[in-house]
mmCIF file of C-alpha atoms in Angstrom:
data_model
loop_
_atom_site.group_PDB
_atom_site.id
_atom_site.type_symbol
_atom_site.label_atom_id
_atom_site.label_comp_id
_atom_site.label_asym_id
_atom_site.label_seq_id
_atom_site.Cartn_x
_atom_site.Cartn_y
_atom_site.Cartn_z
ATOM 1 C CA MET A 1 1.590 -26.925 15.877
ATOM 2 C CA LYS A 2 4.967 -28.605 15.378
ATOM 3 C CA THR A 3 6.004 -32.153 14.632
ATOM 4 C CA ASN A 4 9.517 -32.963 15.870
ATOM 5 C CA GLY A 5 10.306 -29.269 15.896
ATOM 6 C CA ILE A 6 9.114 -28.721 12.297
ATOM 7 C CA PRO A 7 6.049 -26.508 11.741
ATOM 8 C CA GLU A 8 3.105 -28.339 10.223
ATOM 9 C CA PRO A 9 1.826 -27.320 6.762
ATOM 10 C CA GLY A 10 -1.103 -24.924 6.724
ATOM 11 C CA ASN A 11 -0.015 -23.025 9.797
ATOM 12 C CA GLU A 12 -0.898 -19.350 9.254
ATOM 13 C CA ALA A 13 2.353 -18.314 10.918
ATOM 14 C CA ILE A 14 4.272 -20.250 8.260
ATOM 15 C CA ILE A 15 2.417 -18.440 5.481
ATOM 16 C CA SER A 16 3.071 -15.136 7.192
ATOM 17 C CA TYR A 17 6.840 -15.521 7.454
ATOM 18 C CA GLN A 18 7.019 -17.084 3.988
ATOM 19 C CA LYS A 19 5.396 -13.951 2.583
ATOM 20 C CA LEU A 20 7.788 -11.816 4.600
ATOM 21 C CA ARG A 21 10.701 -13.795 3.147
ATOM 22 C CA ALA A 22 9.425 -13.040 -0.347
ATOM 23 C CA PHE A 23 9.055 -9.328 0.429
ATOM 24 C CA ILE A 24 12.605 -9.256 1.818
ATOM 25 C CA GLY A 25 13.882 -10.890 -1.364
ATOM 26 C CA ILE A 26 12.029 -8.478 -3.636
ATOM 27 C CA THR A 27 13.342 -5.494 -1.656
ATOM 28 C CA GLY A 28 16.930 -6.712 -2.017
ATOM 29 C CA ILE A 29 16.576 -7.222 -5.761
ATOM 30 C CA LEU A 30 15.007 -3.782 -6.269
ATOM 31 C CA LEU A 31 17.693 -1.751 -4.468
ATOM 32 C CA PRO A 32 20.382 -1.605 -7.208
ATOM 33 C CA ILE A 33 17.754 -1.397 -9.957
ATOM 34 C CA GLY A 34 15.821 1.407 -8.270
ATOM 35 C CA VAL A 35 18.761 3.742 -7.665
ATOM 36 C CA VAL A 36 20.202 3.432 -11.182
ATOM 37 C CA LEU A 37 16.854 3.659 -12.943
ATOM 38 C CA GLY A 38 15.768 6.583 -10.788
ATOM 39 C CA CYS A 39 18.930 8.567 -11.539
ATOM 40 C CA TRP A 40 18.483 7.924 -15.253
ATOM 41 C CA ILE A 41 14.811 8.970 -15.200
ATOM 42 C CA PHE A 42 15.576 12.164 -13.280
ATOM 43 C CA GLY A 43 18.310 13.248 -15.658
ATOM 44 C CA ALA A 44 21.583 12.230 -14.037
ATOM 45 C CA GLY A 45 22.815 11.136 -17.474
ATOM 46 C CA ASN A 46 26.238 9.493 -17.435
ATOM 47 C CA TYR A 47 26.277 9.825 -13.665
ATOM 48 C CA SER A 48 23.405 7.390 -13.285
ATOM 49 C CA TRP A 49 26.178 4.895 -12.519
ATOM 50 C CA GLN A 50 28.175 5.302 -9.324
ATOM 51 C CA PRO A 51 31.210 3.388 -7.997
ATOM 52 C CA SER A 52 29.048 1.617 -5.403
ATOM 53 C CA ILE A 53 25.423 1.282 -4.399
ATOM 54 C CA SER A 54 26.249 3.186 -1.210
ATOM 55 C CA HIS A 55 27.351 6.251 -3.208
ATOM 56 C CA TYR A 56 23.738 6.770 -4.280
ATOM 57 C CA TYR A 57 23.288 8.223 -0.798
ATOM 58 C CA TYR A 58 24.673 11.453 -2.310
ATOM 59 C CA SER A 59 22.692 11.235 -5.567
ATOM 60 C CA LYS A 60 19.195 12.264 -6.618
ATOM 61 C CA MET A 61 18.131 8.833 -5.396
ATOM 62 C CA HIS A 62 19.160 9.584 -1.802
ATOM 63 C CA ILE A 63 15.610 9.181 -0.503
ATOM 64 C CA VAL A 64 15.029 5.984 -2.484
ATOM 65 C CA PHE A 65 18.341 4.501 -1.291
ATOM 66 C CA VAL A 66 17.594 5.253 2.356
ATOM 67 C CA LEU A 67 13.924 4.239 2.066
ATOM 68 C CA ILE A 68 14.630 0.833 0.515
ATOM 69 C CA LEU A 69 17.274 0.059 3.130
ATOM 70 C CA CYS A 70 14.925 1.106 5.947
ATOM 71 C CA VAL A 71 12.114 -1.023 4.507
ATOM 72 C CA LEU A 72 14.527 -3.939 4.204
ATOM 73 C CA GLY A 73 15.679 -3.396 7.785
ATOM 74 C CA ALA A 74 12.085 -3.261 9.038
ATOM 75 C CA PHE A 75 11.216 -6.475 7.187
ATOM 76 C CA LEU A 76 14.269 -8.241 8.618
ATOM 77 C CA ILE A 77 13.546 -7.139 12.187
ATOM 78 C CA THR A 78 9.875 -8.094 11.815
ATOM 79 C CA TYR A 79 10.787 -11.518 10.433
ATOM 80 C CA LYS A 80 10.702 -14.263 13.038
ATOM 81 C CA GLY A 81 12.597 -17.413 12.182
ATOM 82 C CA LYS A 82 11.927 -20.970 13.178
ATOM 83 C CA ASP A 83 14.114 -20.617 16.270
ATOM 84 C CA LYS A 84 15.625 -17.872 18.395
ATOM 85 C CA TRP A 85 18.974 -17.933 16.566
ATOM 86 C CA GLU A 86 17.414 -17.360 13.163
ATOM 87 C CA SER A 87 15.351 -14.521 14.625
ATOM 88 C CA ARG A 88 18.400 -12.972 16.286
ATOM 89 C CA LEU A 89 20.396 -13.147 13.068
ATOM 90 C CA SER A 90 17.529 -11.524 11.196
ATOM 91 C CA ASN A 91 17.351 -8.770 13.822
ATOM 92 C CA LEU A 92 21.100 -8.186 13.492
ATOM 93 C CA ALA A 93 20.775 -7.962 9.703
ATOM 94 C CA GLY A 94 17.934 -5.467 10.098
ATOM 95 C CA TYR A 95 19.957 -3.239 12.419
ATOM 96 C CA CYS A 96 22.865 -3.396 9.980
ATOM 97 C CA ALA A 97 20.569 -2.242 7.158
ATOM 98 C CA PHE A 98 19.517 0.733 9.302
ATOM 99 C CA GLY A 99 23.173 1.427 10.048
ATOM 100 C CA ILE A 100 24.048 1.465 6.349
ATOM 101 C CA ALA A 101 21.194 3.866 5.656
ATOM 102 C CA SER A 102 22.087 6.156 8.578
ATOM 103 C CA LEU A 103 25.872 6.329 8.192
ATOM 104 C CA PRO A 104 26.925 7.142 4.618
ATOM 105 C CA THR A 105 29.943 5.748 2.847
ATOM 106 C CA LYS A 106 32.904 8.025 2.141
ATOM 107 C CA PHE A 107 31.967 10.923 -0.118
ATOM 108 C CA ALA A 108 35.316 10.560 -1.906
ATOM 109 C CA GLY A 109 34.742 8.749 -5.181
ATOM 110 C CA PHE A 110 31.244 10.052 -5.767
ATOM 111 C CA LEU A 111 30.641 11.070 -9.377
ATOM 112 C CA PRO A 112 30.444 13.701 -10.892
ATOM 113 C CA GLU A 113 33.827 15.124 -10.012
ATOM 114 C CA GLN A 114 32.871 18.762 -10.719
ATOM 115 C CA TYR A 115 32.105 18.883 -6.999
ATOM 116 C CA GLU A 116 35.877 19.033 -6.437
ATOM 117 C CA GLY A 117 36.976 22.359 -4.985
ATOM 118 C CA ASN A 118 33.712 23.110 -3.199
ATOM 119 C CA GLN A 119 34.705 23.847 0.414
ATOM 120 C CA TYR A 120 31.501 22.408 1.864
ATOM 121 C CA LEU A 121 31.898 19.180 -0.061
ATOM 122 C CA GLN A 122 35.562 18.987 0.883
ATOM 123 C CA LEU A 123 34.470 19.173 4.522
ATOM 124 C CA LEU A 124 31.883 16.489 3.793
ATOM 125 C CA LYS A 125 34.649 14.229 2.503
ATOM 126 C CA GLU A 126 36.639 14.709 5.700
ATOM 127 C CA VAL A 127 33.644 14.119 7.967
ATOM 128 C CA THR A 128 32.551 10.977 6.135
ATOM 129 C CA ASP A 129 36.015 9.385 6.247
ATOM 130 C CA PHE A 130 35.275 8.145 9.776
ATOM 131 C CA TRP A 131 31.621 7.263 9.220
ATOM 132 C CA GLY A 132 32.552 5.540 5.973
ATOM 133 C CA GLY A 133 34.546 3.020 7.972
ATOM 134 C CA ILE A 134 31.567 2.309 10.234
ATOM 135 C CA HIS A 135 29.372 2.070 7.141
ATOM 136 C CA PHE A 136 31.743 -0.555 5.720
ATOM 137 C CA VAL A 137 31.534 -2.598 8.945
ATOM 138 C CA PHE A 138 27.722 -2.561 8.823
ATOM 139 C CA ALA A 139 27.758 -3.594 5.143
ATOM 140 C CA GLY A 140 30.186 -6.451 5.807
ATOM 141 C CA ALA A 141 28.082 -7.671 8.735
ATOM 142 C CA LEU A 142 24.886 -7.497 6.652
ATOM 143 C CA PHE A 143 26.318 -9.603 3.846
ATOM 144 C CA THR A 144 27.740 -12.042 6.390
ATOM 145 C CA CYS A 145 24.228 -12.465 7.800
ATOM 146 C CA PHE A 146 22.876 -13.079 4.296
ATOM 147 C CA THR A 147 25.516 -15.755 3.741
ATOM 148 C CA ILE A 148 24.649 -17.538 6.993
ATOM 149 C CA PHE A 149 20.973 -17.571 6.033
ATOM 150 C CA CYS A 150 21.744 -19.152 2.656
ATOM 151 C CA LEU A 151 24.292 -21.702 3.855
ATOM 152 C CA HIS A 152 22.696 -22.649 7.166
ATOM 153 C CA PHE A 153 19.169 -21.602 8.051
ATOM 154 C CA PHE A 154 17.699 -22.014 4.563
ATOM 155 C CA GLN A 155 19.113 -25.534 4.419
ATOM 156 C CA ARG A 156 16.489 -26.639 6.934
ATOM 157 C CA PRO A 157 12.975 -27.627 5.798
ATOM 158 C CA ASP A 158 9.890 -25.678 6.826
ATOM 159 C CA GLU A 159 7.813 -28.833 6.665
ATOM 160 C CA ALA A 160 8.298 -32.593 6.861
ATOM 161 C CA TYR A 161 8.774 -33.033 3.099
ATOM 162 C CA THR A 162 8.417 -36.439 1.458
ATOM 163 C CA GLY A 163 8.495 -37.763 -2.104
ATOM 164 C CA ASP A 164 8.495 -35.150 -4.869
ATOM 165 C CA GLU A 165 8.347 -32.283 -2.381
ATOM 166 C CA LEU A 166 11.557 -33.544 -0.773
ATOM 167 C CA LYS A 167 13.260 -33.658 -4.184
ATOM 168 C CA LYS A 168 12.137 -30.098 -4.898
ATOM 169 C CA PHE A 169 13.392 -28.970 -1.502
ATOM 170 C CA ASN A 170 16.796 -30.552 -2.162
ATOM 171 C CA LYS A 171 16.989 -28.622 -5.445
ATOM 172 C CA ARG A 172 16.195 -25.407 -3.607
ATOM 173 C CA LYS A 173 18.891 -26.234 -1.051
ATOM 174 C CA ARG A 174 21.427 -26.351 -3.858
ATOM 175 C CA LEU A 175 20.180 -22.974 -5.103
ATOM 176 C CA TYR A 176 20.580 -21.480 -1.615
ATOM 177 C CA LYS A 177 24.157 -22.786 -1.459
ATOM 178 C CA ILE A 178 24.935 -21.249 -4.832
ATOM 179 C CA CYS A 179 23.482 -17.928 -3.655
ATOM 180 C CA GLY A 180 25.539 -18.088 -0.468
ATOM 181 C CA TRP A 181 28.759 -18.708 -2.372
ATOM 182 C CA VAL A 182 27.943 -15.965 -4.882
ATOM 183 C CA ILE A 183 27.736 -13.551 -1.937
ATOM 184 C CA ILE A 184 31.044 -14.815 -0.519
ATOM 185 C CA VAL A 185 32.872 -14.538 -3.856
ATOM 186 C CA SER A 186 31.355 -11.110 -4.544
ATOM 187 C CA ILE A 187 32.453 -9.708 -1.182
ATOM 188 C CA ALA A 188 35.911 -11.248 -1.630
ATOM 189 C CA MET A 189 36.196 -9.530 -5.033
ATOM 190 C CA ILE A 190 35.187 -6.189 -3.499
ATOM 191 C CA GLY A 191 37.921 -6.564 -0.901
ATOM 192 C CA LEU A 192 40.485 -7.671 -3.475
ATOM 193 C CA LEU A 193 39.778 -4.833 -5.899
ATOM 194 C CA ASN A 194 39.514 -2.128 -3.215
ATOM 195 C CA PHE A 195 42.280 -2.992 -0.776
ATOM 196 C CA ILE A 196 44.846 -5.101 -2.639
ATOM 197 C CA ILE A 197 44.868 -4.619 -6.416
ATOM 198 C CA LYS A 198 43.114 -1.199 -6.491
ATOM 199 C CA PRO A 199 42.574 -0.856 -10.265
ATOM 200 C CA ALA A 200 40.184 2.094 -9.731
ATOM 201 C CA GLU A 201 43.179 4.271 -8.786
ATOM 202 C CA VAL A 202 44.299 4.139 -12.427
ATOM 203 C CA GLY A 203 40.788 4.455 -13.849
ATOM 204 C CA LEU A 204 40.075 0.748 -14.349
ATOM 205 C CA PHE A 205 37.031 -1.156 -13.128
ATOM 206 C CA ILE A 206 35.696 1.892 -11.297
ATOM 207 C CA TYR A 207 32.247 0.279 -11.086
ATOM 208 C CA SER A 208 33.493 -3.073 -9.783
ATOM 209 C CA THR A 209 32.161 -2.464 -6.262
ATOM 210 C CA PHE A 210 28.725 -1.602 -7.637
ATOM 211 C CA ILE A 211 28.745 -4.745 -9.817
ATOM 212 C CA PHE A 212 29.710 -7.112 -7.018
ATOM 213 C CA GLU A 213 27.385 -5.441 -4.519
ATOM 214 C CA THR A 214 24.602 -5.989 -7.056
ATOM 215 C CA THR A 215 25.456 -9.674 -7.533
ATOM 216 C CA SER A 216 25.414 -10.041 -3.734
ATOM 217 C CA MET A 217 22.059 -8.293 -3.381
ATOM 218 C CA TRP A 218 20.519 -10.304 -6.196
ATOM 219 C CA ALA A 219 21.836 -13.600 -4.817
ATOM 220 C CA PHE A 220 20.419 -12.685 -1.416
ATOM 221 C CA GLY A 221 17.131 -11.548 -2.969
ATOM 222 C CA ILE A 222 16.699 -14.664 -5.096
ATOM 223 C CA ALA A 223 17.354 -16.940 -2.107
ATOM 224 C CA TRP A 224 14.768 -15.171 0.059
ATOM 225 C CA LEU A 225 12.263 -14.934 -2.785
ATOM 226 C CA VAL A 226 12.505 -18.652 -3.525
ATOM 227 C CA LYS A 227 12.329 -19.481 0.183
ATOM 228 C CA GLY A 228 9.074 -17.514 0.403
ATOM 229 C CA SER A 229 7.649 -18.734 -2.901
ATOM 230 C CA ALA A 230 5.313 -21.240 -1.227
ATOM 231 C CA ALA A 231 3.270 -18.352 0.149
ATOM 232 C CA LEU A 232 3.385 -16.371 -3.096
ATOM 233 C CA LYS A 233 1.880 -19.353 -4.916
ATOM 234 C CA LYS A 234 -1.316 -18.581 -3.029
ATOM 235 C CA VAL A 235 -1.509 -15.129 -4.680
ATOM 236 C CA PRO A 236 -3.298 -15.558 -8.057
ATOM 237 C CA VAL A 237 -1.413 -12.745 -9.821
ATOM 238 C CA VAL A 238 1.984 -14.366 -9.330
ATOM 239 C CA LYS A 239 0.975 -18.026 -9.109
ATOM 240 C CA ASN A 240 2.147 -18.919 -12.597
ATOM 241 C CA LEU A 241 5.357 -16.914 -12.206
ATOM 242 C CA ILE A 242 6.386 -18.525 -8.942
ATOM 243 C CA GLN A 243 5.328 -22.096 -9.771
ATOM 244 C CA PRO A 244 8.613 -22.963 -11.577
ATOM 245 C CA LEU A 245 10.591 -21.919 -8.502
ATOM 246 C CA ARG A 246 8.971 -24.672 -6.508
#
């Protein structure tokens, strides 16, 4: 049931997509943590850190990188928003996540550099130059979708809030705006440091893309996790953890 276009509290569909929001948020937060931690556990040593999250496609965490992105894409495509435009944007974001997982970034820049000179890997560099550009387009589109969610769709209430609940919702709206702008600034910094200033060419800030991709993923994850926290409150194990977010 809806009242003036706003779903009524208690609707099972609301709980369902709130839980899905939370799962999407958790998946986004886990991606950068999972690939770094996995490389460290499986003995990558100093090469546990790569110039970007996308470079883990070539690491020991290849399967984890692809799996998390595919799970994220499936969650986003499964998610149905409050109107057709929110659902379409979510579908687009999901397809972009699949595109990122399917088309790797450029092999050039992947650490360790002892792979230099290997003819097969040199061919891999040449082949991935083209697909790396497509990969970049998918990544840019995905983060653009995340920004639109934070700055537009998450600004709308799920219920007809009043009193204290309205005040709490307004606080969450501010958090969503902050998350949206963190994503915008992070992507702008990636563009600045990769295409204009280019400090990595002289050995400076070689992990800047990874850092700003992580801040983007965490901002996105936090926004979705908070947006879905109403459903997680109903799960006893995390009730006390999520309560402050409300």
